Short mmCIF file of N, CA and C in Angstrom, two decimals:
data_model
loop_
_atom_site.label_atom_id
_atom_site.label_comp_id
_atom_site.label_asym_id
_atom_site.label_seq_id
_atom_site.Cartn_x
_atom_site.Cartn_y
_atom_site.Cartn_z
N MET A 1 -104.82 -31.14 -128.48
CA MET A 1 -104.88 -30.38 -129.53
C MET A 1 -104.50 -28.93 -129.40
N VAL A 2 -104.43 -28.26 -128.12
CA VAL A 2 -104.16 -26.97 -127.57
C VAL A 2 -103.04 -26.91 -127.76
N VAL A 3 -101.80 -27.72 -127.43
CA VAL A 3 -100.73 -27.94 -127.25
C VAL A 3 -100.05 -28.03 -129.10
N GLY A 4 -100.68 -28.04 -129.92
CA GLY A 4 -100.38 -28.57 -131.22
C GLY A 4 -100.54 -27.43 -131.83
N ALA A 5 -101.54 -26.68 -131.26
CA ALA A 5 -102.03 -25.55 -132.21
C ALA A 5 -101.26 -24.35 -131.80
N PHE A 6 -100.71 -23.89 -130.45
CA PHE A 6 -100.08 -23.12 -130.06
C PHE A 6 -98.80 -23.01 -131.10
N PRO A 7 -97.93 -23.71 -131.24
CA PRO A 7 -96.43 -23.40 -132.38
C PRO A 7 -97.17 -23.14 -133.92
N MET A 8 -98.21 -23.59 -134.24
CA MET A 8 -98.74 -23.54 -135.36
C MET A 8 -99.20 -21.88 -135.65
N ALA A 9 -99.66 -21.17 -134.28
CA ALA A 9 -100.36 -20.19 -134.15
C ALA A 9 -99.08 -19.09 -134.28
N LYS A 10 -98.24 -19.49 -133.53
CA LYS A 10 -96.79 -18.50 -133.18
C LYS A 10 -96.33 -18.69 -135.02
N LEU A 11 -96.28 -19.92 -135.64
CA LEU A 11 -95.65 -20.06 -136.73
C LEU A 11 -96.33 -19.34 -137.68
N LEU A 12 -97.68 -19.28 -137.60
CA LEU A 12 -98.76 -18.39 -138.37
C LEU A 12 -98.35 -16.77 -138.90
N TYR A 13 -98.38 -16.62 -136.94
CA TYR A 13 -97.83 -15.09 -136.90
C TYR A 13 -96.71 -14.61 -137.46
N LEU A 14 -95.59 -15.52 -137.42
CA LEU A 14 -93.98 -15.16 -138.10
C LEU A 14 -94.42 -15.25 -139.23
N GLY A 15 -95.14 -15.98 -140.00
CA GLY A 15 -95.01 -15.77 -141.36
C GLY A 15 -95.85 -14.77 -141.91
N ILE A 16 -96.96 -14.32 -141.17
CA ILE A 16 -97.65 -13.02 -141.64
C ILE A 16 -96.82 -12.04 -141.44
N ARG A 17 -95.95 -12.08 -140.66
CA ARG A 17 -95.05 -10.78 -140.12
C ARG A 17 -94.04 -10.36 -141.34
N GLN A 18 -93.45 -12.04 -141.53
CA GLN A 18 -92.49 -11.83 -142.74
C GLN A 18 -93.36 -11.29 -143.98
N VAL A 19 -94.30 -11.80 -144.60
CA VAL A 19 -94.92 -11.47 -145.58
C VAL A 19 -95.38 -10.20 -145.58
N SER A 20 -96.10 -9.36 -144.17
CA SER A 20 -96.21 -7.99 -144.71
C SER A 20 -95.12 -7.04 -144.61
N LYS A 21 -94.04 -7.34 -144.16
CA LYS A 21 -92.70 -6.62 -143.74
C LYS A 21 -92.47 -5.76 -144.85
N PRO A 22 -92.40 -6.90 -146.16
CA PRO A 22 -92.15 -6.29 -147.11
C PRO A 22 -93.15 -4.70 -147.59
N LEU A 23 -94.27 -5.27 -147.67
CA LEU A 23 -95.36 -4.17 -148.00
C LEU A 23 -95.12 -2.84 -146.95
N ALA A 24 -94.88 -3.01 -145.70
CA ALA A 24 -94.36 -2.08 -144.58
C ALA A 24 -93.26 -1.43 -144.96
N ASN A 25 -92.31 -1.61 -145.38
CA ASN A 25 -91.19 -1.38 -145.95
C ASN A 25 -91.28 -0.42 -147.07
N ARG A 26 -92.09 -0.82 -148.27
CA ARG A 26 -92.89 -0.35 -149.26
C ARG A 26 -93.18 1.12 -148.92
N ILE A 27 -94.36 1.44 -148.19
CA ILE A 27 -95.09 2.10 -147.53
C ILE A 27 -94.18 3.18 -146.88
N LYS A 28 -93.22 2.48 -146.11
CA LYS A 28 -92.24 3.82 -145.18
C LYS A 28 -91.40 4.17 -146.67
N GLU A 29 -90.75 3.47 -147.25
CA GLU A 29 -90.18 4.02 -148.57
C GLU A 29 -91.05 5.31 -149.25
N ALA A 30 -92.00 5.11 -149.73
CA ALA A 30 -93.04 6.06 -150.18
C ALA A 30 -93.39 7.20 -149.56
N ALA A 31 -93.55 6.93 -147.91
CA ALA A 31 -93.48 7.99 -146.99
C ALA A 31 -92.45 8.82 -147.15
N ARG A 32 -91.08 8.61 -147.10
CA ARG A 32 -89.91 9.22 -147.06
C ARG A 32 -90.01 10.06 -148.30
N ARG A 33 -90.12 9.44 -149.70
CA ARG A 33 -89.54 10.11 -150.80
C ARG A 33 -91.03 11.06 -151.14
N SER A 34 -92.40 11.03 -150.99
CA SER A 34 -93.65 11.62 -151.14
C SER A 34 -93.05 13.21 -150.46
N GLU A 35 -93.72 14.10 -150.79
CA GLU A 35 -93.91 14.70 -149.97
C GLU A 35 -95.69 15.26 -149.58
N PHE A 36 -96.50 14.58 -149.91
CA PHE A 36 -97.83 14.56 -149.74
C PHE A 36 -97.70 13.65 -148.85
N PHE A 37 -97.05 12.62 -148.93
CA PHE A 37 -97.38 11.01 -148.06
C PHE A 37 -97.10 12.07 -146.87
N LYS A 38 -95.82 12.51 -146.74
CA LYS A 38 -95.17 12.90 -145.65
C LYS A 38 -95.93 13.80 -144.58
N THR A 39 -96.16 14.94 -145.51
CA THR A 39 -97.11 15.89 -144.82
C THR A 39 -98.55 15.47 -144.27
N TYR A 40 -99.35 14.83 -145.25
CA TYR A 40 -100.45 14.55 -144.76
C TYR A 40 -100.86 13.12 -144.06
N ILE A 41 -99.56 12.24 -144.05
CA ILE A 41 -100.13 10.87 -143.89
C ILE A 41 -99.23 10.70 -142.89
N CYS A 42 -97.82 10.81 -142.83
CA CYS A 42 -96.99 10.38 -141.55
C CYS A 42 -96.77 11.40 -140.48
N LEU A 43 -96.67 12.94 -140.86
CA LEU A 43 -96.17 13.83 -139.69
C LEU A 43 -97.15 14.07 -138.89
N PRO A 44 -98.78 13.99 -138.99
CA PRO A 44 -99.89 13.96 -138.23
C PRO A 44 -99.67 12.99 -136.87
N PRO A 45 -100.03 11.65 -137.59
CA PRO A 45 -99.79 10.85 -136.17
C PRO A 45 -98.44 10.79 -135.64
N ALA A 46 -97.32 10.90 -136.21
CA ALA A 46 -95.75 11.01 -135.46
C ALA A 46 -95.96 11.89 -134.17
N GLN A 47 -96.43 13.19 -134.91
CA GLN A 47 -96.55 14.23 -133.82
C GLN A 47 -97.49 13.94 -132.62
N LEU A 48 -98.58 13.50 -132.89
CA LEU A 48 -99.51 12.86 -131.97
C LEU A 48 -99.03 12.01 -130.95
N TYR A 49 -98.44 10.96 -131.69
CA TYR A 49 -97.82 9.90 -130.95
C TYR A 49 -96.46 10.44 -129.59
N HIS A 50 -95.56 11.28 -130.30
CA HIS A 50 -94.67 12.21 -129.66
C HIS A 50 -95.41 13.05 -128.73
N TRP A 51 -96.48 13.62 -128.76
CA TRP A 51 -96.98 14.34 -127.98
C TRP A 51 -97.55 13.63 -126.49
N ALA A 52 -98.23 12.38 -126.86
CA ALA A 52 -98.75 11.40 -126.13
C ALA A 52 -97.65 10.90 -125.04
N GLU A 53 -96.59 10.51 -125.65
CA GLU A 53 -95.43 9.99 -124.90
C GLU A 53 -94.72 10.61 -124.21
N MET A 54 -94.44 12.10 -124.28
CA MET A 54 -93.85 12.64 -123.98
C MET A 54 -94.69 13.51 -122.53
N ARG A 55 -95.83 13.72 -122.56
CA ARG A 55 -97.13 13.63 -121.76
C ARG A 55 -96.87 12.59 -120.73
N THR A 56 -96.72 11.57 -121.23
CA THR A 56 -97.10 10.15 -120.35
C THR A 56 -95.75 10.14 -119.43
N LYS A 57 -94.82 10.43 -119.97
CA LYS A 57 -93.15 10.22 -119.35
C LYS A 57 -92.84 11.44 -118.50
N MET A 58 -93.70 12.89 -118.81
CA MET A 58 -93.41 13.49 -117.66
C MET A 58 -94.15 13.39 -116.53
N ARG A 59 -95.60 12.86 -116.86
CA ARG A 59 -96.70 12.85 -115.68
C ARG A 59 -95.95 11.52 -114.52
N LEU A 60 -95.47 10.59 -115.52
CA LEU A 60 -94.95 9.67 -114.61
C LEU A 60 -93.88 10.01 -113.61
N MET A 61 -92.93 10.93 -114.06
CA MET A 61 -91.82 11.17 -113.65
C MET A 61 -92.14 12.34 -112.15
N GLY A 62 -93.31 13.03 -112.33
CA GLY A 62 -93.96 13.75 -111.75
C GLY A 62 -93.99 15.28 -111.69
N PHE A 63 -93.62 15.72 -113.04
CA PHE A 63 -93.41 16.86 -113.75
C PHE A 63 -94.74 17.18 -114.51
N SER A 64 -95.09 18.78 -114.27
CA SER A 64 -96.54 18.96 -114.91
C SER A 64 -95.62 19.86 -116.21
N MET A 65 -96.29 19.52 -117.34
CA MET A 65 -95.76 20.00 -118.35
C MET A 65 -96.75 20.57 -119.21
N GLN A 66 -96.84 22.19 -119.55
CA GLN A 66 -97.63 22.46 -120.20
C GLN A 66 -97.78 22.31 -121.71
N ALA A 67 -96.61 22.55 -122.31
CA ALA A 67 -96.19 22.12 -123.99
C ALA A 67 -95.39 21.19 -124.37
N VAL A 68 -95.26 20.57 -125.25
CA VAL A 68 -94.42 19.76 -125.37
C VAL A 68 -93.93 20.04 -126.72
N LYS A 69 -92.63 20.22 -127.01
CA LYS A 69 -91.79 20.63 -128.15
C LYS A 69 -92.19 19.50 -129.40
N PRO A 70 -92.48 19.80 -130.21
CA PRO A 70 -92.84 18.86 -131.47
C PRO A 70 -91.48 18.50 -132.41
N LEU A 71 -91.56 17.16 -132.60
CA LEU A 71 -90.40 16.84 -132.91
C LEU A 71 -89.90 17.57 -134.51
N ASN A 72 -88.64 17.67 -135.24
CA ASN A 72 -88.30 18.34 -136.19
C ASN A 72 -88.94 16.91 -137.28
N GLU A 73 -88.97 17.78 -138.33
CA GLU A 73 -89.60 17.37 -139.88
C GLU A 73 -89.00 15.72 -140.06
N ASN A 74 -87.91 15.90 -140.28
CA ASN A 74 -86.84 14.57 -140.55
C ASN A 74 -87.37 13.62 -139.62
N ALA A 75 -87.31 13.74 -138.04
CA ALA A 75 -87.67 12.65 -137.08
C ALA A 75 -88.83 12.18 -137.05
N ALA A 76 -89.83 13.47 -137.01
CA ALA A 76 -91.33 13.18 -137.41
C ALA A 76 -91.57 12.27 -138.63
N ALA A 77 -91.18 12.39 -139.61
CA ALA A 77 -91.41 11.86 -141.14
C ALA A 77 -90.80 10.32 -140.90
N GLU A 78 -89.74 10.14 -139.96
CA GLU A 78 -89.14 8.58 -139.67
C GLU A 78 -89.85 8.01 -138.93
N LEU A 79 -90.35 8.71 -137.68
CA LEU A 79 -91.09 8.16 -136.76
C LEU A 79 -92.99 7.68 -137.25
N GLY A 80 -93.13 8.57 -138.47
CA GLY A 80 -94.44 8.40 -138.99
C GLY A 80 -94.31 6.73 -139.74
N ALA A 81 -93.30 7.08 -140.44
CA ALA A 81 -93.30 5.76 -141.49
C ALA A 81 -93.15 4.76 -140.77
N GLU A 82 -92.11 4.74 -139.49
CA GLU A 82 -92.32 3.53 -138.57
C GLU A 82 -93.61 2.97 -138.23
N LEU A 83 -94.44 4.02 -137.63
CA LEU A 83 -95.91 3.82 -137.16
C LEU A 83 -96.48 3.22 -138.28
N LEU A 84 -96.50 3.77 -139.52
CA LEU A 84 -97.17 3.47 -140.50
C LEU A 84 -96.69 1.81 -140.97
N GLY A 85 -95.72 1.56 -140.90
CA GLY A 85 -95.35 0.53 -141.30
C GLY A 85 -95.69 -0.57 -140.28
N GLU A 86 -95.76 -0.45 -138.79
CA GLU A 86 -96.12 -1.53 -137.85
C GLU A 86 -97.51 -1.42 -137.73
N ALA A 87 -98.30 -0.30 -138.02
CA ALA A 87 -99.68 -0.60 -138.21
C ALA A 87 -100.10 -1.18 -139.54
N THR A 88 -99.14 -1.42 -140.48
CA THR A 88 -99.60 -2.33 -141.49
C THR A 88 -99.56 -3.58 -141.28
N ILE A 89 -98.47 -3.99 -140.79
CA ILE A 89 -98.19 -5.17 -140.24
C ILE A 89 -99.40 -5.73 -139.21
N PHE A 90 -99.66 -4.77 -138.31
CA PHE A 90 -100.77 -4.91 -137.53
C PHE A 90 -101.86 -5.34 -138.18
N MET A 91 -102.34 -4.39 -139.11
CA MET A 91 -103.44 -4.85 -139.65
C MET A 91 -103.83 -5.98 -140.39
N VAL A 92 -102.60 -6.20 -141.11
CA VAL A 92 -102.63 -7.84 -141.92
C VAL A 92 -102.84 -8.65 -140.70
N ALA A 93 -102.44 -8.65 -139.76
CA ALA A 93 -102.15 -10.00 -138.65
C ALA A 93 -103.50 -9.83 -138.31
N CYS A 94 -104.36 -8.66 -138.39
CA CYS A 94 -105.72 -8.80 -137.36
C CYS A 94 -106.86 -8.99 -138.58
N GLY A 95 -106.35 -8.66 -139.83
CA GLY A 95 -107.22 -9.18 -140.96
C GLY A 95 -107.21 -10.79 -140.80
N CYS A 96 -105.85 -11.64 -140.59
CA CYS A 96 -105.84 -12.80 -140.55
C CYS A 96 -106.49 -13.38 -139.40
N LEU A 97 -106.64 -12.92 -138.52
CA LEU A 97 -107.14 -13.40 -137.23
C LEU A 97 -108.78 -13.34 -137.58
N VAL A 98 -109.28 -12.18 -138.33
CA VAL A 98 -110.84 -12.12 -138.63
C VAL A 98 -111.20 -13.24 -139.38
N LEU A 99 -110.37 -13.44 -140.64
CA LEU A 99 -110.76 -14.39 -141.18
C LEU A 99 -110.65 -16.02 -140.80
N GLU A 100 -109.44 -15.88 -139.56
CA GLU A 100 -109.64 -17.18 -139.28
C GLU A 100 -110.86 -17.66 -138.00
N TYR A 101 -111.06 -16.59 -137.67
CA TYR A 101 -112.46 -16.49 -136.81
C TYR A 101 -113.78 -16.88 -137.43
N TRP A 102 -113.53 -16.00 -138.46
CA TRP A 102 -114.98 -16.37 -139.41
C TRP A 102 -114.75 -17.74 -139.97
N ARG A 103 -113.80 -18.35 -140.38
CA ARG A 103 -113.60 -19.63 -140.54
C ARG A 103 -114.07 -20.94 -139.58
N HIS A 104 -113.36 -20.35 -138.67
CA HIS A 104 -113.79 -21.25 -137.30
C HIS A 104 -115.52 -21.13 -137.39
N GLN A 105 -116.21 -20.21 -137.25
CA GLN A 105 -117.49 -19.69 -136.90
C GLN A 105 -118.18 -20.59 -137.90
N ALA A 106 -117.89 -20.61 -139.50
CA ALA A 106 -118.55 -21.23 -140.38
C ALA A 106 -118.35 -23.10 -140.42
N GLN A 107 -117.23 -23.22 -140.06
CA GLN A 107 -117.04 -24.52 -139.17
C GLN A 107 -117.90 -24.88 -138.35
N GLN A 108 -118.14 -24.23 -137.09
CA GLN A 108 -119.13 -24.76 -136.05
C GLN A 108 -120.72 -24.77 -136.63
N ARG A 109 -120.74 -23.67 -137.81
CA ARG A 109 -122.22 -23.94 -137.97
C ARG A 109 -122.40 -24.93 -138.77
N ARG A 110 -121.56 -25.55 -139.61
CA ARG A 110 -121.66 -26.74 -140.57
C ARG A 110 -121.51 -28.04 -139.40
N LYS A 111 -120.60 -27.80 -138.37
CA LYS A 111 -120.86 -29.12 -137.54
C LYS A 111 -122.51 -29.16 -136.70
N GLU A 112 -122.87 -27.77 -136.65
CA GLU A 112 -124.18 -27.81 -135.77
C GLU A 112 -125.21 -28.33 -136.82
N THR A 113 -125.15 -27.81 -138.04
CA THR A 113 -126.23 -28.28 -139.03
C THR A 113 -126.28 -29.58 -139.33
N ASP A 114 -124.86 -30.30 -139.24
CA ASP A 114 -124.75 -31.75 -139.42
C ASP A 114 -125.15 -32.37 -138.15
N ARG A 115 -125.20 -32.22 -137.11
CA ARG A 115 -125.68 -32.61 -135.73
C ARG A 115 -127.19 -32.70 -135.95
N HIS A 116 -127.88 -31.31 -135.89
CA HIS A 116 -129.14 -31.36 -136.44
C HIS A 116 -129.98 -32.49 -137.18
N ALA A 117 -129.26 -32.40 -138.61
CA ALA A 117 -129.61 -33.24 -139.72
C ALA A 117 -129.68 -35.11 -138.99
N ALA A 118 -128.43 -35.07 -138.07
CA ALA A 118 -128.33 -36.38 -137.58
C ALA A 118 -129.21 -36.67 -136.58
N TRP A 119 -129.74 -35.78 -135.65
CA TRP A 119 -130.66 -35.76 -134.62
C TRP A 119 -131.82 -35.68 -135.11
N SER A 120 -132.26 -35.07 -136.30
CA SER A 120 -133.68 -35.56 -136.74
C SER A 120 -133.75 -36.84 -137.47
N THR A 121 -132.66 -37.57 -138.22
CA THR A 121 -132.80 -38.58 -138.56
C THR A 121 -133.13 -39.55 -138.02
N MET A 122 -132.45 -39.46 -136.97
CA MET A 122 -132.40 -40.50 -135.74
C MET A 122 -133.89 -40.34 -135.11
N ARG A 123 -134.40 -39.38 -134.79
CA ARG A 123 -135.65 -39.09 -134.38
C ARG A 123 -136.91 -39.53 -135.18
N ASP A 124 -136.28 -39.53 -136.49
CA ASP A 124 -137.65 -39.98 -137.42
C ASP A 124 -137.36 -41.63 -137.29
N GLU A 125 -136.24 -42.10 -137.65
CA GLU A 125 -136.00 -43.49 -137.41
C GLU A 125 -136.96 -44.14 -136.30
N VAL A 126 -136.45 -43.20 -134.64
CA VAL A 126 -137.05 -43.90 -133.68
C VAL A 126 -139.07 -43.92 -134.11
N ASP A 127 -139.20 -42.70 -134.54
CA ASP A 127 -140.74 -42.73 -134.56
C ASP A 127 -141.15 -43.65 -135.71
N HIS A 128 -140.44 -43.97 -136.40
CA HIS A 128 -140.87 -45.24 -137.35
C HIS A 128 -140.57 -46.65 -137.05
N LEU A 129 -139.63 -46.77 -135.79
CA LEU A 129 -139.56 -47.78 -135.19
C LEU A 129 -140.73 -48.05 -134.02
N ALA A 130 -141.20 -47.00 -133.64
CA ALA A 130 -142.21 -46.91 -132.39
C ALA A 130 -143.69 -47.58 -133.34
N LEU A 131 -143.85 -46.91 -134.50
CA LEU A 131 -145.19 -46.94 -135.39
C LEU A 131 -144.68 -48.99 -135.73
N ALA A 132 -143.61 -49.21 -136.07
CA ALA A 132 -143.88 -50.65 -136.11
C ALA A 132 -143.85 -51.44 -135.23
N LEU A 133 -143.56 -50.77 -133.69
CA LEU A 133 -143.84 -51.81 -132.60
C LEU A 133 -145.02 -51.73 -132.31
N GLU A 134 -146.00 -50.46 -132.64
CA GLU A 134 -147.29 -50.87 -132.24
C GLU A 134 -147.87 -51.20 -133.15
N ALA A 135 -147.64 -51.79 -134.59
CA ALA A 135 -148.16 -52.60 -135.51
C ALA A 135 -147.99 -53.83 -135.17
N LEU A 136 -146.88 -54.39 -134.77
CA LEU A 136 -146.45 -55.72 -134.19
C LEU A 136 -147.48 -55.84 -132.82
N GLN A 137 -147.61 -55.35 -132.05
CA GLN A 137 -148.18 -55.04 -130.95
C GLN A 137 -149.52 -55.56 -130.98
N ASP A 138 -150.43 -54.72 -131.79
CA ASP A 138 -151.60 -55.22 -132.63
C ASP A 138 -151.71 -56.24 -133.08
N ARG A 139 -150.81 -56.89 -133.82
CA ARG A 139 -150.70 -58.17 -134.43
C ARG A 139 -150.68 -59.13 -133.46
N VAL A 140 -149.73 -59.23 -132.18
CA VAL A 140 -149.68 -59.93 -131.47
C VAL A 140 -151.07 -60.15 -130.78
N GLN A 141 -151.89 -59.05 -130.00
CA GLN A 141 -153.11 -59.19 -129.90
C GLN A 141 -154.09 -59.55 -130.27
N ALA A 142 -153.85 -59.68 -131.87
CA ALA A 142 -155.15 -60.08 -132.52
C ALA A 142 -155.23 -61.47 -132.60
N THR A 143 -153.84 -61.91 -132.63
CA THR A 143 -153.80 -63.55 -132.65
C THR A 143 -153.51 -64.44 -131.65
N PRO A 144 -154.30 -65.25 -131.06
CA PRO A 144 -154.24 -66.27 -129.75
C PRO A 144 -153.27 -66.44 -129.34
N LEU A 145 -152.71 -66.59 -128.49
CA LEU A 145 -151.58 -66.95 -128.15
C LEU A 145 -151.33 -68.38 -128.26
N GLN A 146 -149.88 -68.74 -128.56
CA GLN A 146 -150.01 -70.47 -128.94
C GLN A 146 -150.04 -71.10 -127.67
N SER A 147 -149.85 -70.37 -126.49
CA SER A 147 -150.11 -71.38 -125.13
C SER A 147 -151.48 -71.39 -124.98
N ALA A 148 -152.35 -70.75 -125.45
CA ALA A 148 -153.91 -70.46 -125.32
C ALA A 148 -154.18 -71.94 -126.34
N VAL A 149 -153.75 -71.80 -127.57
CA VAL A 149 -154.22 -72.66 -128.38
C VAL A 149 -153.77 -74.06 -127.85
N ASP A 150 -152.38 -74.33 -127.53
CA ASP A 150 -152.08 -75.67 -126.77
C ASP A 150 -152.99 -75.91 -125.54
N GLU A 151 -153.34 -75.18 -125.02
CA GLU A 151 -154.07 -75.54 -123.77
C GLU A 151 -155.73 -75.94 -124.14
N LEU A 152 -156.25 -75.33 -125.09
CA LEU A 152 -157.28 -75.66 -125.62
C LEU A 152 -157.30 -77.07 -126.21
N ARG A 153 -156.42 -77.40 -127.25
CA ARG A 153 -155.76 -78.74 -127.82
C ARG A 153 -156.02 -79.48 -126.70
N ALA A 154 -155.29 -79.64 -125.76
CA ALA A 154 -155.25 -80.54 -124.55
C ALA A 154 -156.56 -80.76 -123.91
N GLN A 155 -157.42 -79.80 -123.63
CA GLN A 155 -158.75 -79.87 -123.49
C GLN A 155 -159.60 -80.78 -124.19
N MET A 156 -159.34 -80.30 -125.57
CA MET A 156 -160.21 -81.28 -126.44
C MET A 156 -159.99 -82.52 -126.20
N GLN A 157 -158.62 -83.01 -126.18
CA GLN A 157 -158.25 -84.27 -126.18
C GLN A 157 -158.66 -84.87 -125.00
N GLU A 158 -158.52 -84.30 -123.63
CA GLU A 158 -159.31 -84.66 -122.51
C GLU A 158 -161.04 -85.16 -123.02
N VAL A 159 -161.79 -84.45 -123.37
CA VAL A 159 -163.17 -84.46 -123.62
C VAL A 159 -163.09 -85.69 -124.54
N ARG A 160 -162.34 -85.70 -125.81
CA ARG A 160 -162.46 -86.77 -126.79
C ARG A 160 -162.35 -88.05 -125.73
N ALA A 161 -160.83 -88.01 -125.05
CA ALA A 161 -160.94 -89.50 -124.20
C ALA A 161 -161.99 -89.60 -123.59
N GLN A 162 -162.59 -88.93 -122.71
CA GLN A 162 -163.62 -89.23 -122.12
C GLN A 162 -164.84 -89.52 -122.60
N LEU A 163 -165.11 -89.07 -123.48
CA LEU A 163 -166.50 -89.72 -124.84
C LEU A 163 -166.19 -91.05 -125.07
N CYS A 164 -164.77 -91.26 -125.58
CA CYS A 164 -164.61 -92.62 -125.97
C CYS A 164 -164.61 -93.79 -125.02
N THR A 165 -164.31 -93.27 -123.76
CA THR A 165 -164.44 -94.50 -122.70
C THR A 165 -165.81 -94.67 -121.96
N ARG A 166 -166.50 -93.76 -122.47
CA ARG A 166 -168.08 -94.10 -121.74
C ARG A 166 -168.68 -94.96 -122.38
N ASP A 167 -169.53 -95.58 -122.33
CA ASP A 167 -170.63 -96.61 -123.00
C ASP A 167 -171.53 -95.29 -124.04
N PRO A 168 -171.98 -95.94 -124.87
CA PRO A 168 -172.63 -95.15 -125.81
C PRO A 168 -174.12 -95.08 -125.22
N PRO A 169 -174.74 -94.01 -125.23
CA PRO A 169 -175.93 -93.78 -124.52
C PRO A 169 -176.90 -94.65 -125.03
N ALA A 170 -178.10 -95.30 -124.34
CA ALA A 170 -178.99 -96.36 -124.46
C ALA A 170 -179.84 -95.65 -125.52
N ALA A 171 -180.32 -96.29 -126.64
CA ALA A 171 -181.16 -96.04 -127.57
C ALA A 171 -182.32 -95.79 -126.70
N PRO A 172 -183.06 -94.71 -127.22
CA PRO A 172 -184.70 -94.50 -126.35
C PRO A 172 -185.47 -95.54 -126.96
N GLU A 173 -186.18 -95.98 -126.12
CA GLU A 173 -187.13 -97.11 -125.86
C GLU A 173 -188.44 -96.32 -126.84
N ALA A 174 -188.76 -97.32 -127.57
CA ALA A 174 -190.06 -96.75 -128.43
C ALA A 174 -190.98 -96.83 -127.67
N PRO A 175 -191.99 -96.06 -127.75
CA PRO A 175 -193.09 -96.06 -126.95
C PRO A 175 -194.11 -96.98 -127.40
N PRO A 176 -194.88 -97.55 -126.17
CA PRO A 176 -195.61 -98.87 -127.18
C PRO A 176 -196.75 -98.41 -127.88
N LYS A 177 -197.39 -99.30 -128.60
CA LYS A 177 -198.18 -98.71 -129.57
C LYS A 177 -199.73 -98.95 -129.25
N GLU A 178 -200.31 -98.47 -129.34
CA GLU A 178 -201.63 -98.94 -129.04
C GLU A 178 -202.53 -99.24 -129.90
#
């Protein structure tokens, strides 16, 4: 399942990227055309990104830098529009991941609920069978066992046979009359 899921995840990611690219391109175009959008939405993140990038590069090369020269307005607007476009694609992909996570969690909860329902149904069935077993055991103990009945019959036949083979007892003699 994991092997089959990986290409599907990759395909889903590519699909999301392709769907969100036109949205990102529209945002980029709006950023380039609108002065407000360019000034307040694109330029500050672009300048911050440029500042952090330049400081990191200089520190990695061993230079200490006090001030970073800001980008010109056109380059900053272009960089800001690119950052905004990539952020849009990233947010759409993250949204899809969150929705997939929620769907998976709901499915797990549903499975767990079904499992608990099946477990309680089995427990009820076992309780019912235990009560039926107790009732059957009580009935078996209340009725004499067949072997005991057969044994008693055999004993009665022996007694009858013994009584039939004996001579009938003599009648008691009448006492003399005076």
